[in-house]
Amino acid sequence: MTAEVGLGAPETGRNKTLVIDFGGPNVAKPMHVGHLRTSIIGDSLQRLFRANGWRVLSDVHLGDWGLPMGQLIAEIGRRGIAPIYFDPKFTGPYPNDSPITMEQLEELYPAAASACKSDPARLEEARAATAELQAGRPGYRALWRHFFNVSEQGLKREYASLGVVFDLWKGEADVDPLIAPMIEDLKARHLAELSEGALIILVSEPGDRKEIPPLILQKSDGAVLYGTTDLATIVDRVRSHDPNLILYVVDQRQHMHFEQVFRAARKAGLNGSAELEHAGFGTVNGPDGKPFRTRAGGVMKLYELIAMATEEAGLRLQEQGLAAAYPPQERAEIAKAVGLAAIKFADLSNFRTSDYIFDLARFTRFEGKTGPYLQYAAVRIQSILRKAVAEGYTRSAPAVRSAEERRLLLALTSLTDAMANAETRRAPNMLCDYAFALAQEFSRFYAAHHIMSETSTDLRAARLGLCELTLRVLVKVLDLLGIEVPPRM
Ligand code: ARG
């Protein structure tokens, strides 16, 4: 069922623009469980701000311009996989088809990274390749373009299966042309200075209780860093969209990085009228309380995780005797929707900065505060309303004649507050709380009253009206959480 535009909207965002930065996967690496939270929380926040009337631009901000790119290039050079890209005499044009597949990248990248960790000479090679890539060496740029294209396709598929959509598919590399002029400007205004060969901006401020190290803009070999592309990206976003707020939905562990970047941006006046804010989040842990891994101890890929959740959801549906008689295709779709709802709701229902333990058996339960419970609540109301239509029963405006009806109606009318408060705190968990409280009020109402069996036409119509309003609101909140309601279960 689709959610209604405008329903509940507090219009806190009238005439305001938000750029929201989340997702942030790195080129040439598969998406893994570490990308789950930024995607789920970021998506919920973009839906919420949009619903509240903001103009929203979401940017996936791919990691595509740092040392990992140089590591890959150096590794490919060593292995002699695609020699023309390294041949200084070759003047192009370079082939359109990529010399490497995504599978190869997935093998090459960790190999290169671990070689650089254990061997300083390899690290030096990778650094040199990074600097040359950034300086514009044609063969390296061409190779980089292939990494980018090959990865982008795979990433788009992954995000589609999560139900997450971005307005902008930009990356760190997109701001490359803005970096040199930005650095010139910062130097001219004496904001950037040299320190041990590197160009830095001092960002410590009087009153700091701990030391905030300077932001490094450029190393002595000319290579730029993560902070440099983030700073130039602020320039780009301010120029292109003149936002009121730029929100970064990124792991809490990057807090210092953002503090440095934000301070540098404000010091240099690069942020226009935009507030800069890091909405951090905690980690997803395994039952042992350590970051979640596969049984074999490796990093869990995102599609493996979704497949696991779908399977578990399928078992739960079976246990509940749900969807049993439906065509296999529909059953599979329902299982996928329930699995995703389970993961998303469990993730969102904690305040974002807390860590949580990944426990599929708990997340997929149809009782208690879970995604599947709420989905099922909505599905049940849909089925009541369908039956009512089949019986030719009419609906009217909800009326309050009992304590349960009053409480339900009050819960329904507090949607707007819930949306406004969740925005203020950047806290989708408040929407989770709201959805669960609403579903509970509905259950109480449903247990206490006749609806289909009500003999008074007026009473029945008013109660059906209340059912319908509850459904609309529930579908709306679930949509804000990125959760779909299947037509039936
Ligand atoms: N690619 C980064 C990482 O994997 C995340 C990017 C977050 N966004 C940003 N503007 N820095 O850690």
Coordinates of N, CA and C and ligand atoms in Angstrom, one line a residue, residues 21 24-26 35 61-63 172 226 230 237 248 250 254 257-258, ligand 1:
D21 N 23.8 13.3 3.5 CA 24.9 12.5 3.0 C 24.9 11.2 3.7
G24 N 27.6 6.2 1.5 CA 29.0 6.3 1.5 C 29.8 5.0 1.3
P25 N 29.3 4.1 0.4 CA 30.1 2.9 0.2 C 31.4 3.3 -0.6
N26 N 32.4 2.4 -0.5 CA 33.6 2.7 -1.2 C 33.6 1.9 -2.5
H35 N 27.5 -1.1 6.2 CA 26.8 0.0 5.4 C 25.3 0.0 5.8
H61 N 27.5 9.9 -1.9 CA 28.9 10.2 -1.6 C 29.9 9.0 -1.6
L62 N 30.1 8.5 -2.8 CA 30.9 7.3 -2.9 C 32.4 7.6 -2.5
G63 N 33.0 6.7 -1.8 CA 34.4 6.8 -1.5 C 35.2 6.3 -2.7
E172 N 33.6 11.4 -4.0 CA 34.7 12.3 -3.6 C 35.4 12.9 -4.8
Y226 N 40.9 12.6 2.7 CA 39.4 12.5 3.0 C 38.8 13.9 3.4
D230 N 36.0 16.3 1.5 CA 34.8 16.6 2.3 C 34.6 18.2 2.3
R237 N 28.3 21.7 -2.6 CA 26.9 21.7 -2.2 C 26.3 23.0 -2.0
Y248 N 25.2 14.6 7.9 CA 26.0 13.5 7.6 C 25.6 12.3 8.4
V250 N 26.7 9.2 9.3 CA 28.0 8.4 9.2 C 28.3 7.9 10.6
Q254 N 33.5 8.4 13.2 CA 34.2 9.4 12.4 C 33.9 10.8 13.0
H257 N 36.7 13.4 12.7 CA 36.9 13.9 11.3 C 35.9 15.0 10.9
F258 N 34.6 14.8 11.3 CA 33.6 15.8 10.9 C 33.8 17.1 11.7
Ligands
ARG1 N1 33.3 6.4 2.4 C1 33.3 6.7 3.8 C2 33.7 5.5 4.6 O1 33.5 4.4 4.1 C3 32.0 7.3 4.3 C4 31.6 8.6 3.6 C5 30.8 9.4 4.5 N2 30.5 10.7 4.0 C6 31.3 11.7 4.0 N3 30.9 12.9 3.4 N4 32.5 11.7 4.5 O2 34.1 5.6 5.7

